[in-house]
CSV table of C-alpha atoms and ligand atoms in Angstrom, one decimal:
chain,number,residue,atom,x,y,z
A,1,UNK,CA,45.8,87.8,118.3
A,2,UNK,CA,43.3,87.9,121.0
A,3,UNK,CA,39.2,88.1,119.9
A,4,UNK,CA,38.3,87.7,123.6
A,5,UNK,CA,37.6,90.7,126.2
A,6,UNK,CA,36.5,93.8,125.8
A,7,UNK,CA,39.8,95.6,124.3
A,8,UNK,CA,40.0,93.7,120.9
A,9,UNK,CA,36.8,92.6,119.8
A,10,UNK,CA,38.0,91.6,116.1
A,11,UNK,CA,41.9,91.0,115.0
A,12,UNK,CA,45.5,92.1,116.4
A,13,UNK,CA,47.8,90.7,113.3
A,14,UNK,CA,51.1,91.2,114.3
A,15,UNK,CA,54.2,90.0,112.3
A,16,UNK,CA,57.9,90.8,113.4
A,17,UNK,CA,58.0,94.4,113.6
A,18,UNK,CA,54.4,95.2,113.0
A,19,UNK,CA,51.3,95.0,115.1
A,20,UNK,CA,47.8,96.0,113.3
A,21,UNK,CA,44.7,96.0,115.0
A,22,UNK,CA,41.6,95.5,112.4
A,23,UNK,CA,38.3,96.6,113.2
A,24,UNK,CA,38.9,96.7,116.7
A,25,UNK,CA,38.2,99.3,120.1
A,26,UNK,CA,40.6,100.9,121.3
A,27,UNK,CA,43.1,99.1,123.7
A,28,UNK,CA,43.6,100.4,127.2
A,29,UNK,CA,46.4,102.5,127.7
A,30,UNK,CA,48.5,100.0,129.8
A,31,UNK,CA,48.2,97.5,127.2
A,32,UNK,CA,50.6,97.4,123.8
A,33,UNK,CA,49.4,99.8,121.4
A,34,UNK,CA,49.0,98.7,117.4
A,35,UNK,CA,51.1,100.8,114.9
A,36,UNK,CA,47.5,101.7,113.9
A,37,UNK,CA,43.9,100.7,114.0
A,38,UNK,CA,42.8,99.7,110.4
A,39,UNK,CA,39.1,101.2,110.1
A,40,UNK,CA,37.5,98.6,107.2
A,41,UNK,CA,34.2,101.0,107.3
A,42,UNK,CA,32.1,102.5,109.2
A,43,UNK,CA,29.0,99.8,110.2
A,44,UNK,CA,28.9,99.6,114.5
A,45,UNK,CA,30.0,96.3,114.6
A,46,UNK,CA,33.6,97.1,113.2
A,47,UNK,CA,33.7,99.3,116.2
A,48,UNK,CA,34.8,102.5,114.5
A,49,UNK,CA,33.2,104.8,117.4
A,50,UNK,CA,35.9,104.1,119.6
A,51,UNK,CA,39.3,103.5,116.7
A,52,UNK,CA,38.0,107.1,115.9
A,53,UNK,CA,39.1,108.2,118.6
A,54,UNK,CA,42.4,107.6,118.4
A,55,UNK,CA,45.0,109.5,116.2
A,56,UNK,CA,46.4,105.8,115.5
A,57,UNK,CA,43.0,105.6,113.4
A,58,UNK,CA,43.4,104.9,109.6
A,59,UNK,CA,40.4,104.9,107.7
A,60,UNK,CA,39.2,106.2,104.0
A,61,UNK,CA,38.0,109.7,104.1
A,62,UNK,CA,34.1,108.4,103.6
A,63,UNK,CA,34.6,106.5,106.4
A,64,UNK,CA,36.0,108.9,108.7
A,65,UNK,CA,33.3,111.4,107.9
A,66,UNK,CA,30.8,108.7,107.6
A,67,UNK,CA,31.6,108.1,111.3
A,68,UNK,CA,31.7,111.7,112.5
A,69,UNK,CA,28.4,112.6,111.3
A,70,UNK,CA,26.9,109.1,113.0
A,71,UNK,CA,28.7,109.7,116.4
A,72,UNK,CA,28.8,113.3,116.8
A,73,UNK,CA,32.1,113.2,117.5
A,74,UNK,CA,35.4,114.2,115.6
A,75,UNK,CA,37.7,111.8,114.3
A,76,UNK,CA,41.6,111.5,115.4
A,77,UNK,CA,43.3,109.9,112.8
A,78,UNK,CA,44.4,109.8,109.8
A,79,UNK,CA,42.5,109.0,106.2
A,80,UNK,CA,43.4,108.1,102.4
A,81,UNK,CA,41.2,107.7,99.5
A,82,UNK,CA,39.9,105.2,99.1
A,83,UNK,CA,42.8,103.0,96.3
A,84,UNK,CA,45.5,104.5,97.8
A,85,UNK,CA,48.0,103.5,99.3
A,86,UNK,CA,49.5,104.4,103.4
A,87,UNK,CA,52.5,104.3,104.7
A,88,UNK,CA,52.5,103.1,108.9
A,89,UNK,CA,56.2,103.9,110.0
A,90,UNK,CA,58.4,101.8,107.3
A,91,UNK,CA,55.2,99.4,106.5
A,92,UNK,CA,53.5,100.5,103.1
A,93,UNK,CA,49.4,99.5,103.4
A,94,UNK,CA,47.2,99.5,100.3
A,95,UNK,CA,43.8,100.0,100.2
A,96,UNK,CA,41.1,98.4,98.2
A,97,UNK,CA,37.5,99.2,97.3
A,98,UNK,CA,35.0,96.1,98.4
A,99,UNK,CA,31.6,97.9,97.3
A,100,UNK,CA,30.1,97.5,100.6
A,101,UNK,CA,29.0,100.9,102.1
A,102,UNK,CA,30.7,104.3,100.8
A,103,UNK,CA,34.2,104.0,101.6
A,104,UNK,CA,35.2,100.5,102.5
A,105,UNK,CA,37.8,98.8,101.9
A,106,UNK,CA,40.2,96.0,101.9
A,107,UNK,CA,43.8,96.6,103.3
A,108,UNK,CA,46.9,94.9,101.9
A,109,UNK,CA,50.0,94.8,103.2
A,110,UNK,CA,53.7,92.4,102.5
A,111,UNK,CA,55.2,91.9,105.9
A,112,UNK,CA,59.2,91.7,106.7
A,113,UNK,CA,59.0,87.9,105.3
A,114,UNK,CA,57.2,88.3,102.2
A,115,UNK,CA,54.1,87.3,103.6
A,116,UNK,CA,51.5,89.0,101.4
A,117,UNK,CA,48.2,89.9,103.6
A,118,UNK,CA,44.5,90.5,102.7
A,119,UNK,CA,42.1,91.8,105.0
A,120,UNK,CA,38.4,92.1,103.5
A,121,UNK,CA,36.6,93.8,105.8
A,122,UNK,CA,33.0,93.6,104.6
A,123,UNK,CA,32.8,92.8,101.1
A,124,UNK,CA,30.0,93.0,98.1
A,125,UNK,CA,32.4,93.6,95.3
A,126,UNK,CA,35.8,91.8,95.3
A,127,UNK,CA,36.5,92.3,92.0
A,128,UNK,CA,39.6,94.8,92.6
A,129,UNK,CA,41.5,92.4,95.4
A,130,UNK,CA,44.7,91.8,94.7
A,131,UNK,CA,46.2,87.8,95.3
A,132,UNK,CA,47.1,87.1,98.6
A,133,UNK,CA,49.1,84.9,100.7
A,134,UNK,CA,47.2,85.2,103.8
A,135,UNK,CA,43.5,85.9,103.7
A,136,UNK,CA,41.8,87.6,107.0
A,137,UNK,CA,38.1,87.9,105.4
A,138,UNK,CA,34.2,88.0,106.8
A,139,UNK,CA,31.8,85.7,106.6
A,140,UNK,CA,28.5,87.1,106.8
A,141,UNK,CA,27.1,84.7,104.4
A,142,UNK,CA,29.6,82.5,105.2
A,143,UNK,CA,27.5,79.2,106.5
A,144,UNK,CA,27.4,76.9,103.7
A,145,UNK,CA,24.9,74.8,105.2
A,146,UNK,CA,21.9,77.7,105.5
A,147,UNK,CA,20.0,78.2,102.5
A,148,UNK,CA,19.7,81.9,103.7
A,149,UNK,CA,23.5,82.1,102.9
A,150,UNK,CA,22.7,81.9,98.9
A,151,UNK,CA,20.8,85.0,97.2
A,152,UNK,CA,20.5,87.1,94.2
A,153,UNK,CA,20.1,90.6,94.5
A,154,UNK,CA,16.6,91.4,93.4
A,155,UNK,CA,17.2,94.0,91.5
A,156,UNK,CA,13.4,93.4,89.4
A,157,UNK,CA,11.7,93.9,91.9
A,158,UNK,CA,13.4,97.3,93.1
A,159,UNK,CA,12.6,98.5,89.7
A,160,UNK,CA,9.1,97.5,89.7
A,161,UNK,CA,8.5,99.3,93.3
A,162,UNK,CA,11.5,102.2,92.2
A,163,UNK,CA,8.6,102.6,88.9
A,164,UNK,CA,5.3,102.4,90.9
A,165,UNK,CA,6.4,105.0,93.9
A,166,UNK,CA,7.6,103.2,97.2
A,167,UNK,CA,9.0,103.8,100.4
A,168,UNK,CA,11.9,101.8,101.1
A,169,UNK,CA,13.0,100.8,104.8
A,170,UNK,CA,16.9,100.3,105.0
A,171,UNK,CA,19.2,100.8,107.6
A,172,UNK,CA,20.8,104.8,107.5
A,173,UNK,CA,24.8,103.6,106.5
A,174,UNK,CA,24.9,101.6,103.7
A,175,UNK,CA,21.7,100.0,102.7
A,176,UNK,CA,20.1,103.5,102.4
A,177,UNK,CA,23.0,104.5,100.1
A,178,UNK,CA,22.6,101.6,98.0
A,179,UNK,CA,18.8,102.2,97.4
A,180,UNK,CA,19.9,106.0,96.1
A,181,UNK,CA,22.3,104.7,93.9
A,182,UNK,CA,20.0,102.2,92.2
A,183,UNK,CA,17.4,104.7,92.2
A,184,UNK,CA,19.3,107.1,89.9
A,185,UNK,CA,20.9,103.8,87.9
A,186,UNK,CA,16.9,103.5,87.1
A,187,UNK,CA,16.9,106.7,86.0
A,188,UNK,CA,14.7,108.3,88.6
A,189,UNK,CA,15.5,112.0,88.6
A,190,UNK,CA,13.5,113.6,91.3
A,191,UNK,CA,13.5,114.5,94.6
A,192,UNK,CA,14.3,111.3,96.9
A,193,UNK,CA,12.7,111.5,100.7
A,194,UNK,CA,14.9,110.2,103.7
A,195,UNK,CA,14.6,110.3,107.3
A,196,UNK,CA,17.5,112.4,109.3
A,197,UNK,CA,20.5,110.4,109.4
A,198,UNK,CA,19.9,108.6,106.2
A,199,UNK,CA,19.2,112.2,104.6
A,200,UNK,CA,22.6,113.9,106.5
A,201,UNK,CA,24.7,110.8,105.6
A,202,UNK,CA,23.7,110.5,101.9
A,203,UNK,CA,23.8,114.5,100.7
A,204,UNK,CA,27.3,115.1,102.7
A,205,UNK,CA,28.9,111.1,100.7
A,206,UNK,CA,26.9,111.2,98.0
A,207,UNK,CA,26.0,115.0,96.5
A,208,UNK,CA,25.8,113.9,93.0
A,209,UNK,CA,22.8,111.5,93.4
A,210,UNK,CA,20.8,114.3,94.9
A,211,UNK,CA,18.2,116.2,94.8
A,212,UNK,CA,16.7,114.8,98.1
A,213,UNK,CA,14.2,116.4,100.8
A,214,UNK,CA,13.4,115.4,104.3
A,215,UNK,CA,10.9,112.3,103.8
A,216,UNK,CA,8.2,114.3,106.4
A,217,UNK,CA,7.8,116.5,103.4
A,218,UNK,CA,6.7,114.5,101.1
A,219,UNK,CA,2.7,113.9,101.6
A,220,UNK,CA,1.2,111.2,99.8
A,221,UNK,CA,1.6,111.5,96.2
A,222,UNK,CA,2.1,107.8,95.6
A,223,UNK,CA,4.7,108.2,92.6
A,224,UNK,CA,7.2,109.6,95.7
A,225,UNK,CA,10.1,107.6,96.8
A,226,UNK,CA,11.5,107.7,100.0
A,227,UNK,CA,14.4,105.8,101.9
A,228,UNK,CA,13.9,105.5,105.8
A,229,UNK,CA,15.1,103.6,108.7
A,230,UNK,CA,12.8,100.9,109.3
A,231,UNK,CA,11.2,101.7,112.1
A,232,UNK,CA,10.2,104.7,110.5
A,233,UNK,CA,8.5,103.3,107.8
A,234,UNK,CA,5.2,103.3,110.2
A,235,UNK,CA,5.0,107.2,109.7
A,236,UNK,CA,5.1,106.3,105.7
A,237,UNK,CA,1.8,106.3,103.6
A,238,UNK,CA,1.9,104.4,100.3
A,239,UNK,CA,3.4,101.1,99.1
A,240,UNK,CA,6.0,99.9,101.6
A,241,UNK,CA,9.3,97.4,101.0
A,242,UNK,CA,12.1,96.4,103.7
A,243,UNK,CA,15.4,96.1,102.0
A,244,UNK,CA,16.9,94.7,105.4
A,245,UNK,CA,17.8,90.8,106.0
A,246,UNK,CA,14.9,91.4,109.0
A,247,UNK,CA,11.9,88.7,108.4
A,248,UNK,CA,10.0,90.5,111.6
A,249,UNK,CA,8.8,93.7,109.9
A,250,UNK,CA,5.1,93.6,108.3
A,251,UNK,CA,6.2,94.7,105.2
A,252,UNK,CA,7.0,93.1,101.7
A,253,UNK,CA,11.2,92.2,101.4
A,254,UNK,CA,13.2,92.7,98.7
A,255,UNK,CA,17.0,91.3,98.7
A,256,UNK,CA,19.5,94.1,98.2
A,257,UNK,CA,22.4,92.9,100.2
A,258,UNK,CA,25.4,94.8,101.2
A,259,UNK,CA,27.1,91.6,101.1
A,260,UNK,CA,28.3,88.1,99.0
A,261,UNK,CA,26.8,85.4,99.5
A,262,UNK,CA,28.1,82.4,100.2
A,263,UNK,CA,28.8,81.3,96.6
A,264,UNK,CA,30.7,84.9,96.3
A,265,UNK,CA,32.4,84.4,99.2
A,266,UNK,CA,34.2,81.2,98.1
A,267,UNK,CA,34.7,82.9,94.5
A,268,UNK,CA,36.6,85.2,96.3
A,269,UNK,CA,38.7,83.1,97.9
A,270,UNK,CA,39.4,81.1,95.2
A,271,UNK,CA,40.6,84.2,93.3
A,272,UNK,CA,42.3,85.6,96.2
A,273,UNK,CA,44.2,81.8,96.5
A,274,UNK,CA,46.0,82.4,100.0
A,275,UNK,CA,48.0,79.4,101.0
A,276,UNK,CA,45.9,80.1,104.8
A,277,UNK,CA,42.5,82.0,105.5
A,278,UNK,CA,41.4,83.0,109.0
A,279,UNK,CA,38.1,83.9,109.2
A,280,UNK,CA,37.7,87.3,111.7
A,281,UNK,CA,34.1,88.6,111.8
A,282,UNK,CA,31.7,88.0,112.7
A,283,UNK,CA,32.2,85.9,115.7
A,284,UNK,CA,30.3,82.7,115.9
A,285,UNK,CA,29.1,80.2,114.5
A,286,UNK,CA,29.0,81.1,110.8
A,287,UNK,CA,32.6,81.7,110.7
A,288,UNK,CA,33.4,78.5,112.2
A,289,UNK,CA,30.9,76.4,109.6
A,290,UNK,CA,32.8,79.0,106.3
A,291,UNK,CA,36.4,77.6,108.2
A,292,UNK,CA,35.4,73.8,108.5
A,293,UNK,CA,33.5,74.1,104.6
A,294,UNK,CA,37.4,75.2,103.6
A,295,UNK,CA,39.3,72.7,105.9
A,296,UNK,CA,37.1,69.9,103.6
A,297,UNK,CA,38.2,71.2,100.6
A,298,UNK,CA,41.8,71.0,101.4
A,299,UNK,CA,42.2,74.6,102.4
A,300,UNK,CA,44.5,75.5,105.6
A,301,UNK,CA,41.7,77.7,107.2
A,302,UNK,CA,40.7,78.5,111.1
A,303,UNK,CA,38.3,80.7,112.4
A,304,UNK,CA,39.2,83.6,114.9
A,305,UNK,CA,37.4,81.6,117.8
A,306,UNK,CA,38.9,78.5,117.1
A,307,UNK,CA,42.4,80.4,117.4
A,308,UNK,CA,41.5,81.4,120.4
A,309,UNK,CA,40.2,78.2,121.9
A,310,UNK,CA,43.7,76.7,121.4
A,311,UNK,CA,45.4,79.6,122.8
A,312,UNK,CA,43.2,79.6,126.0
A,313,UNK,CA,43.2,75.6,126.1
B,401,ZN,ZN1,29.4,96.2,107.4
């Protein structure tokens, strides 16, 4: 398990016969090669771009297009939908939805001891992950100690602005996706405006919450609603929200997070009930505070850079 470096930015878990590198680059070609590279989703910081690349690549087929159409490149590997399950030579690999952009999941494997293994990925919805033995999961929200760790989504407030004509700023993977689908849950049936990768990712993953135009199009009727990058949201006339955790932009926030919060996060894990959790992503701080929160209540738990502190010591 190596975190450090530039070749495996998140997880190697390897167990007898098995090596599976999570949400990591590639490794360079004189190094040892994983039996695959597990693609949780396709957000930059799980470093999809370069897995893609290799025909080792697993991921979901959302993900894998997902990740062609925001790299312009083609994907190498192979895919499964999402729930099903993967078989990586003799290992079988199941694959759980976690509610976090279109097509992410959780993978679950049973290694040659019995050793049942969870790893989350990036999670909003655990509802649908199985038990596990050993839990490998994020910690976004993970900081106990940071008030900005506990929130509700406000989902009021979206339907106040959804009702009044808005233009939301969210990022063009996942938060932009979110907006549309609670948009149509509202029961907003027109044309939605989004910028060009918002607009190219959301009518190729999500066809059935269309109809949806380029947001330059729309003009300034004021009962419009658009979804755009944030730093497009300049160009926008109207009412204006963020929907990103960014406190910088000049605009009105409303929470609509990808993620759990803390208090989901250790209702997870309590579900879950893994005799050991390592914490893999991100790196830092927050996953060493979720680690230390679950050493004090008794759980075995380390964090990815505190593995690698005693392996370097
Ligand atoms: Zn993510």
């Amino acid at each position: 398990m190596n975190s450090r470096g530039n070749f495996a930015p998140h997880l190697s878990l390897r167990f007898d016969s098995h090596m599976f590198s999570i949400d990591t680059s590639r490794s360079p070609k004189k190094c040892l090669q994983p039996d695959a590279y597990l693609i949780t989703h396709a957000h930059s910081d799980h470093y999809g771009k370069s897995a893609m690349l290799s025909p080792l690549a697993i991921a979901s087929e959302e993900t894998a297009r997902a990740l062609e159409i925001r790299y312009g490149r083609e994907y190498k590997g192979r895919t499964f939908s999402v729930g099903e399950s993967i078989l990586v030579g003799d290992q079988v690999v199941e694959t759980y939805p976690t509610g976090h952009t279109i097509g992410s999941v959780a993978f679950f494997w049973e290694n040659d001891v019995g050793t049942k293994i969870l790893v989350t990925g990036d999670v909003k919805n655990h509802g649908s992950l199985p038990p596990c033995d050993l839990l490998v999961t994020e910690a976004n929200y993970g900081d106990p100690w940071d008030p900005a760790c506990r929130f509700d989504d406000d989902i009021t407030a979206f339907g106040d602005a959804v009702d009044s004509g808005a233009t939301f700023g969210a990022y063009a993977f996942g938060k932009a996706q979110r907006a549309v689908a609670l948009i149509r849950g509202l029961g907003y049936g027109d044309e939605i405006g989004m910028d060009e990768q918002s607009l190219a990712l959301t009518q190729e993953l999500m066809p059935q919450f269309g109809p949806f135009t380029p947001a330059e199009d729309n003009g300034t009727d004021i009962t419009d609603i658009n979804v755009v990058t944030p730093w497009n949201l300049p160009r926008m006339r109207g009412m204006k929200y963020v929907l990103t955790g960014r406190k910088d932009l000049p605009y009105p926030r409303i929470i609509l997070s990808d993620h759990l919060d803390f208090r989901g996060l250790m209702k997870m894990i309590e579900e879950a009930s893994p005799e050991a959790t390592i914490v893999y992503h991100p790196e830092g701080e927050k996953a060493n505070r979720l680690a230390l929160y679950l050493r004090d209540q008794g759980r075995d738990a380390i964090s990815v850079s505190e593995v690698e502190k005693s392996f370097y010591k």
